[in-house]
Coordinates of C-alpha atoms in Angstrom, one line a residue:
M1 CA -34.5 6.1 53.5
N2 CA -34.8 5.7 49.0
Q3 CA -31.5 5.2 47.2
A4 CA -31.1 5.4 43.9
E5 CA -27.9 5.4 41.1
A6 CA -26.8 7.4 38.3
K7 CA -24.1 8.0 36.0
V8 CA -24.2 11.8 37.0
I9 CA -26.0 13.8 39.9
V10 CA -26.6 17.5 38.8
I11 CA -27.7 20.1 42.2
G12 CA -30.1 22.0 41.1
G13 CA -32.7 22.8 38.6
G14 CA -32.7 26.0 37.7
I15 CA -31.9 27.1 33.8
I16 CA -27.7 26.1 33.8
G17 CA -28.6 22.3 35.7
C18 CA -31.6 22.1 33.1
S19 CA -29.5 23.1 30.5
I20 CA -27.2 20.8 31.2
A21 CA -29.2 17.7 32.0
Y22 CA -30.1 18.3 28.8
Y23 CA -26.7 18.5 26.8
L24 CA -26.3 15.2 28.7
A25 CA -29.5 13.3 27.9
K26 CA -28.2 13.9 24.2
T27 CA -25.1 11.5 24.5
G28 CA -27.5 9.1 26.2
T29 CA -25.6 9.5 30.1
E30 CA -27.9 8.9 33.2
T31 CA -28.5 11.5 35.1
V32 CA -31.0 12.3 38.2
V33 CA -31.6 16.1 38.7
I34 CA -32.5 17.6 42.3
E35 CA -34.2 20.6 43.1
K36 CA -35.1 21.6 46.1
G37 CA -38.0 24.1 45.5
N38 CA -41.8 21.6 43.7
R39 CA -40.7 22.5 40.2
V40 CA -38.0 23.7 38.0
G41 CA -36.9 26.7 37.3
S42 CA -38.8 28.4 40.1
E43 CA -35.7 31.3 41.2
A44 CA -34.1 33.6 38.5
S45 CA -34.9 32.1 35.2
W46 CA -38.1 31.8 36.2
A47 CA -38.1 36.1 37.0
A48 CA -36.1 37.3 35.1
A49 CA -36.0 39.4 31.6
G50 CA -35.3 36.9 28.3
I51 CA -32.6 38.8 27.5
L52 CA -29.5 37.7 24.9
A53 CA -27.1 40.5 24.8
C54 CA -23.5 40.1 24.1
R55 CA -22.2 43.6 23.5
A56 CA -18.4 42.9 24.7
S57 CA -15.4 44.3 21.5
T58 CA -13.5 42.3 22.9
R59 CA -12.2 38.5 21.8
N60 CA -11.5 38.4 26.0
P61 CA -13.0 34.9 27.5
Y62 CA -16.0 35.4 28.5
A63 CA -16.3 37.7 25.9
E64 CA -16.8 34.4 23.4
L65 CA -18.4 32.3 25.5
C66 CA -21.1 35.0 25.4
R67 CA -21.0 35.1 21.9
Y68 CA -20.7 31.0 21.6
S69 CA -23.8 30.8 23.7
L70 CA -25.6 33.3 21.6
A71 CA -25.0 31.3 18.3
L72 CA -26.5 28.1 19.9
Y73 CA -29.7 29.6 20.3
P74 CA -31.2 29.0 16.9
T75 CA -30.3 25.2 16.9
L76 CA -31.1 25.2 20.3
A77 CA -35.5 26.7 19.8
K78 CA -36.1 24.2 16.3
E79 CA -35.0 21.0 18.7
L80 CA -37.0 22.0 21.3
Q81 CA -39.9 22.3 19.3
T82 CA -39.4 19.0 18.0
V83 CA -38.9 17.4 20.2
T84 CA -41.5 18.9 23.1
G85 CA -43.8 20.8 21.2
I86 CA -43.0 24.2 23.1
N87 CA -41.3 27.1 21.6
I88 CA -39.2 28.9 23.2
E89 CA -39.5 32.3 21.4
F90 CA -36.5 32.7 20.9
I91 CA -36.5 36.3 18.2
Q92 CA -32.9 37.8 16.9
S93 CA -35.7 41.1 16.8
G94 CA -32.6 43.0 18.7
V95 CA -32.2 45.6 20.9
L96 CA -32.0 49.5 20.9
C97 CA -30.1 50.6 23.9
I98 CA -31.0 54.3 24.8
F99 CA -29.7 57.7 26.7
L100 CA -30.7 60.3 27.8
T101 CA -27.5 62.8 28.6
E102 CA -24.9 63.3 26.9
D103 CA -22.1 61.0 29.9
E104 CA -24.9 58.0 28.5
K105 CA -24.5 59.2 25.1
K106 CA -20.2 59.2 25.3
N107 CA -20.3 55.5 26.9
W108 CA -22.9 54.1 24.1
E109 CA -21.4 55.0 21.0
G110 CA -18.0 54.8 22.6
L111 CA -19.3 51.6 22.3
A112 CA -20.7 50.3 19.3
Q113 CA -17.4 52.5 17.6
R114 CA -15.1 50.2 19.3
R115 CA -17.9 47.1 18.4
L116 CA -17.3 48.1 15.3
K117 CA -14.0 48.2 15.0
H118 CA -13.3 45.3 15.6
G119 CA -16.0 43.6 13.7
Y120 CA -18.7 43.7 15.1
S121 CA -22.5 45.4 14.7
A122 CA -23.9 48.1 15.6
E123 CA -26.0 51.0 14.4
I124 CA -25.2 54.8 16.0
L125 CA -28.7 56.1 15.4
S126 CA -30.0 59.8 16.3
S127 CA -33.0 61.3 18.3
E128 CA -34.7 60.6 14.5
Q129 CA -33.2 57.5 13.9
V130 CA -34.7 56.5 17.2
Q131 CA -38.2 57.9 17.2
T132 CA -38.5 56.9 13.6
L133 CA -38.1 53.1 15.0
E134 CA -39.5 53.8 18.4
P135 CA -42.4 55.7 18.1
S136 CA -42.7 55.5 21.6
I137 CA -39.6 56.2 23.3
S138 CA -39.5 59.3 25.3
K139 CA -39.1 62.7 23.4
K140 CA -36.2 63.3 25.6
V141 CA -34.1 61.1 24.2
I142 CA -30.7 62.5 22.8
G143 CA -29.5 58.9 20.4
G144 CA -29.1 55.7 20.4
V145 CA -27.3 52.5 20.5
H146 CA -29.1 50.0 17.8
F147 CA -27.0 46.0 18.5
P148 CA -28.6 44.2 15.9
E149 CA -27.2 41.0 16.9
D150 CA -29.0 40.7 20.4
A151 CA -32.0 38.7 21.1
Q152 CA -34.3 37.6 23.4
V153 CA -35.8 34.3 25.0
R154 CA -39.1 33.6 27.2
N155 CA -37.3 32.0 29.2
P156 CA -39.6 30.1 31.5
R157 CA -41.1 28.2 28.5
L158 CA -37.1 27.0 27.7
V159 CA -36.7 25.9 30.9
K160 CA -39.6 24.2 30.5
A161 CA -38.7 23.1 27.5
L162 CA -35.0 22.2 28.5
A163 CA -36.3 19.9 31.6
C164 CA -39.1 17.8 29.5
A165 CA -36.6 17.2 26.4
A166 CA -34.1 16.0 29.1
A167 CA -37.1 13.5 31.2
K168 CA -37.8 12.5 26.9
L169 CA -33.9 11.4 26.6
G170 CA -34.6 9.1 30.0
T171 CA -33.3 12.4 33.4
K172 CA -34.8 11.6 36.2
F173 CA -36.1 15.4 37.9
L174 CA -36.3 14.9 41.6
T175 CA -37.9 18.0 42.7
G176 CA -38.9 18.9 46.6
H177 CA -35.5 17.5 47.3
S178 CA -33.1 20.1 49.2
V179 CA -29.3 18.1 49.4
K180 CA -28.8 17.3 53.1
Q181 CA -25.0 16.2 53.2
F182 CA -22.4 13.7 50.1
L183 CA -21.0 10.7 51.3
F184 CA -18.3 9.6 51.3
D185 CA -15.6 6.4 50.2
G186 CA -12.1 7.7 51.7
N187 CA -11.4 11.0 50.5
Q188 CA -13.8 10.7 47.4
V189 CA -17.3 11.6 46.8
V190 CA -19.9 8.8 46.0
G191 CA -23.1 10.0 46.9
V192 CA -25.6 13.0 47.9
E193 CA -27.9 12.9 50.9
T194 CA -31.2 14.8 50.1
S195 CA -34.2 15.4 52.4
K196 CA -36.1 12.3 50.9
D197 CA -33.0 9.2 49.8
R198 CA -29.9 8.6 49.4
I199 CA -28.3 9.1 45.6
L200 CA -25.2 7.0 44.4
G201 CA -23.6 8.2 41.5
D202 CA -19.7 8.2 39.3
Q203 CA -20.1 12.5 39.2
F204 CA -21.2 15.4 40.4
V205 CA -22.3 18.9 40.0
I206 CA -22.8 21.8 41.5
A207 CA -25.8 23.7 39.7
A208 CA -27.7 25.7 43.1
G209 CA -27.0 29.3 41.3
P210 CA -27.1 31.8 45.0
W211 CA -27.2 28.6 47.0
S212 CA -24.5 26.1 45.6
H213 CA -21.6 28.8 48.2
Q214 CA -24.2 26.1 50.8
V215 CA -24.0 23.0 48.8
A216 CA -19.6 23.4 48.4
N217 CA -20.1 24.2 52.0
F218 CA -21.0 20.4 52.4
L219 CA -17.7 19.4 51.0
G220 CA -15.7 22.2 53.0
V221 CA -15.1 24.4 49.8
A222 CA -15.3 27.5 50.3
L223 CA -17.5 28.9 46.6
P224 CA -17.0 33.1 46.6
I225 CA -21.2 32.4 45.4
K226 CA -23.7 35.4 46.5
P227 CA -27.1 35.8 46.1
A228 CA -27.9 39.2 44.2
K229 CA -32.0 40.1 43.6
G230 CA -33.3 41.0 40.6
Q231 CA -37.6 42.5 40.4
M232 CA -39.2 42.1 37.5
I233 CA -42.9 43.9 37.5
I234 CA -45.4 41.8 33.7
A235 CA -47.8 44.7 32.2
E236 CA -50.2 44.1 29.3
T237 CA -51.0 46.0 25.9
V238 CA -53.5 45.4 24.1
E239 CA -51.4 46.9 21.7
P240 CA -47.1 46.9 20.7
I241 CA -46.6 50.4 22.1
I242 CA -42.9 49.1 21.2
N243 CA -40.8 46.6 18.9
R244 CA -37.6 45.2 20.1
P245 CA -36.9 45.0 23.8
I246 CA -35.4 48.4 24.8
H247 CA -32.8 49.1 27.0
G248 CA -32.2 53.0 29.8
L249 CA -31.6 53.8 32.5
E250 CA -30.1 50.5 34.0
T251 CA -33.9 49.0 33.1
Y252 CA -35.2 47.0 30.1
I253 CA -38.4 46.6 28.4
V254 CA -39.0 43.7 26.6
P255 CA -42.3 42.9 24.2
R256 CA -43.5 39.9 24.4
T257 CA -45.6 38.3 21.4
D258 CA -48.8 37.7 23.8
G259 CA -48.9 41.4 24.3
K260 CA -46.6 41.6 27.5
L261 CA -44.7 43.4 28.2
W262 CA -41.7 41.9 30.8
V263 CA -40.2 45.4 32.6
G264 CA -37.2 45.5 35.0
P265 CA -35.2 45.0 36.3
T266 CA -33.2 46.1 40.0
V267 CA -30.2 45.0 41.6
E268 CA -30.5 44.8 45.0
D269 CA -27.7 42.9 47.6
V270 CA -30.1 41.8 49.9
G271 CA -28.9 38.6 51.3
F272 CA -31.3 35.6 50.6
D273 CA -34.2 38.3 51.1
D274 CA -36.1 37.2 47.8
R275 CA -39.3 39.9 48.5
T276 CA -41.1 41.4 45.8
T277 CA -40.4 45.9 47.4
L278 CA -42.7 49.0 46.7
S279 CA -39.7 50.3 46.6
G280 CA -38.2 47.9 44.1
I281 CA -41.4 48.7 41.6
H282 CA -41.0 51.9 42.1
Q283 CA -37.7 52.4 41.4
I284 CA -38.4 49.7 37.6
L285 CA -41.8 51.5 36.7
E286 CA -40.4 54.9 37.4
S287 CA -37.3 55.1 35.2
A288 CA -39.6 52.4 33.3
I289 CA -42.2 55.5 32.1
Q290 CA -38.8 57.4 31.5
L291 CA -38.4 55.9 28.8
V292 CA -41.6 54.7 27.1
P293 CA -44.2 57.3 28.3
A294 CA -47.2 54.7 27.1
L295 CA -46.3 52.7 29.9
A296 CA -47.9 54.1 32.7
E297 CA -51.3 53.8 31.4
K298 CA -50.3 49.5 30.3
T299 CA -52.1 47.2 33.3
L300 CA -49.8 46.2 35.8
L301 CA -50.0 42.4 35.4
K302 CA -48.1 41.0 38.4
T303 CA -43.9 41.2 40.0
R304 CA -41.6 38.6 40.6
A305 CA -38.7 38.3 42.4
G306 CA -35.4 36.1 42.1
L307 CA -31.7 35.9 42.7
R308 CA -29.5 36.2 40.7
P309 CA -26.1 34.1 41.4
K310 CA -22.9 36.5 41.6
G311 CA -19.9 35.4 41.4
K312 CA -16.4 37.0 40.8
G313 CA -16.5 39.3 37.3
K314 CA -17.1 35.5 35.8
P315 CA -18.6 32.9 36.3
Y316 CA -17.1 29.3 37.7
L317 CA -16.9 26.0 35.2
G318 CA -14.7 23.3 35.7
R319 CA -14.5 20.3 38.1
L320 CA -13.5 21.1 42.2
T321 CA -9.9 20.9 42.8
E322 CA -10.4 19.1 45.9
Y323 CA -12.6 16.9 44.0
C324 CA -12.2 15.6 40.8
N325 CA -15.5 14.1 40.6
V326 CA -17.1 17.3 41.5
I327 CA -18.7 20.2 39.0
V328 CA -19.4 23.9 39.3
A329 CA -21.0 24.9 37.0
S330 CA -22.2 27.8 38.7
G331 CA -22.7 32.6 38.7
H332 CA -23.3 33.5 36.3
Y333 CA -25.2 36.7 38.0
K334 CA -27.5 38.7 35.2
N335 CA -26.6 36.1 32.0
G336 CA -27.8 32.6 33.0
I337 CA -30.3 32.5 30.2
L338 CA -27.4 33.3 28.1
L339 CA -24.7 30.8 29.0
A340 CA -27.5 28.9 29.5
P341 CA -26.6 26.7 26.4
I342 CA -22.7 26.7 26.1
T343 CA -22.8 26.0 29.8
G344 CA -24.2 23.0 29.3
K345 CA -23.2 21.7 26.5
L346 CA -19.2 22.4 28.0
I347 CA -19.8 20.3 31.3
A348 CA -20.9 17.3 29.2
E349 CA -18.5 17.7 26.9
L350 CA -16.9 17.8 30.4
I351 CA -17.9 14.9 31.8
T352 CA -18.8 12.6 29.1
K353 CA -15.5 13.1 26.7
D354 CA -13.4 15.1 30.4
N355 CA -12.2 17.2 26.9
T356 CA -14.0 20.8 26.1
S357 CA -14.4 22.4 22.8
L358 CA -14.0 25.7 24.5
S359 CA -11.0 25.7 27.8
L360 CA -12.7 26.3 31.0
D361 CA -9.0 27.4 32.1
P362 CA -10.2 31.1 32.6
F363 CA -13.3 29.6 34.9
G364 CA -11.5 27.3 37.4

């Protein structure tokens, strides 16, 4: 069995692992990323709509984490295009949330009013204003709220750009390698054994999405993360039918610059079953066509499904108490794309400075 060494070993090559690798690479830290799939970002990081929504009206730690991460995106997009030539299509077009019932109207308008009260942006719209903004929206809509600071990103390109940029700066990616066990010197973790190699390291990051709890089990640590399946569809239009992401009936419709529409997701507690199903696709289509009837006539290109890492209401970020050189960065659930930049930045700071610009205590 081959043996290699690195300063940091990141377990997991999804959006979170690739972001950590990129921010570490910027500091010159020797890093190896281990990914069980044949390419990076092939799970939930790929099967996502790429919505960057930060709508909380409070300043609690999780809301602040989301805001700081969204604020990193403009600079990150420019950096990645400069280094890799990849345009991740970061577009701050806002997201339009529409409602078809009085209960939805009450909830969304209440959130908007709380945001405005605390100095955050939101625009409450009448049904006529919604129709003016997006003429293809269903005539049954009774109003909407526009969140102008929300954005979107082409998440498959984002993962690719982060990995390419990290690789150009010296990071090594080992795809098709699954972790089999950790290696110890007494009670100290000193390496990992994969299906193909042994790799020795100084610090270790568990960023394996919903599989993070399986990796932590090798250390005898119970990490409360489970998979939550989300199915998506990709449709295509010749002419644009919407100009910005639409959210309603628990469904997003996200227009891309190439004429494609990403629609979804479902939220399913079905373990590690990552199949796309007729019932899941039917659920997405039924909701989406209620929101934008013109979608019914468009071409269905693909379906996708991904398993998101669901923790207990927040991501887990920080060192394990049992092993000081093992860090967890997982449990981001529906906000993995949004939180990727701040996660990469903070974990890189923790490793290189043993201090972070935002406290990780609320996410331990």
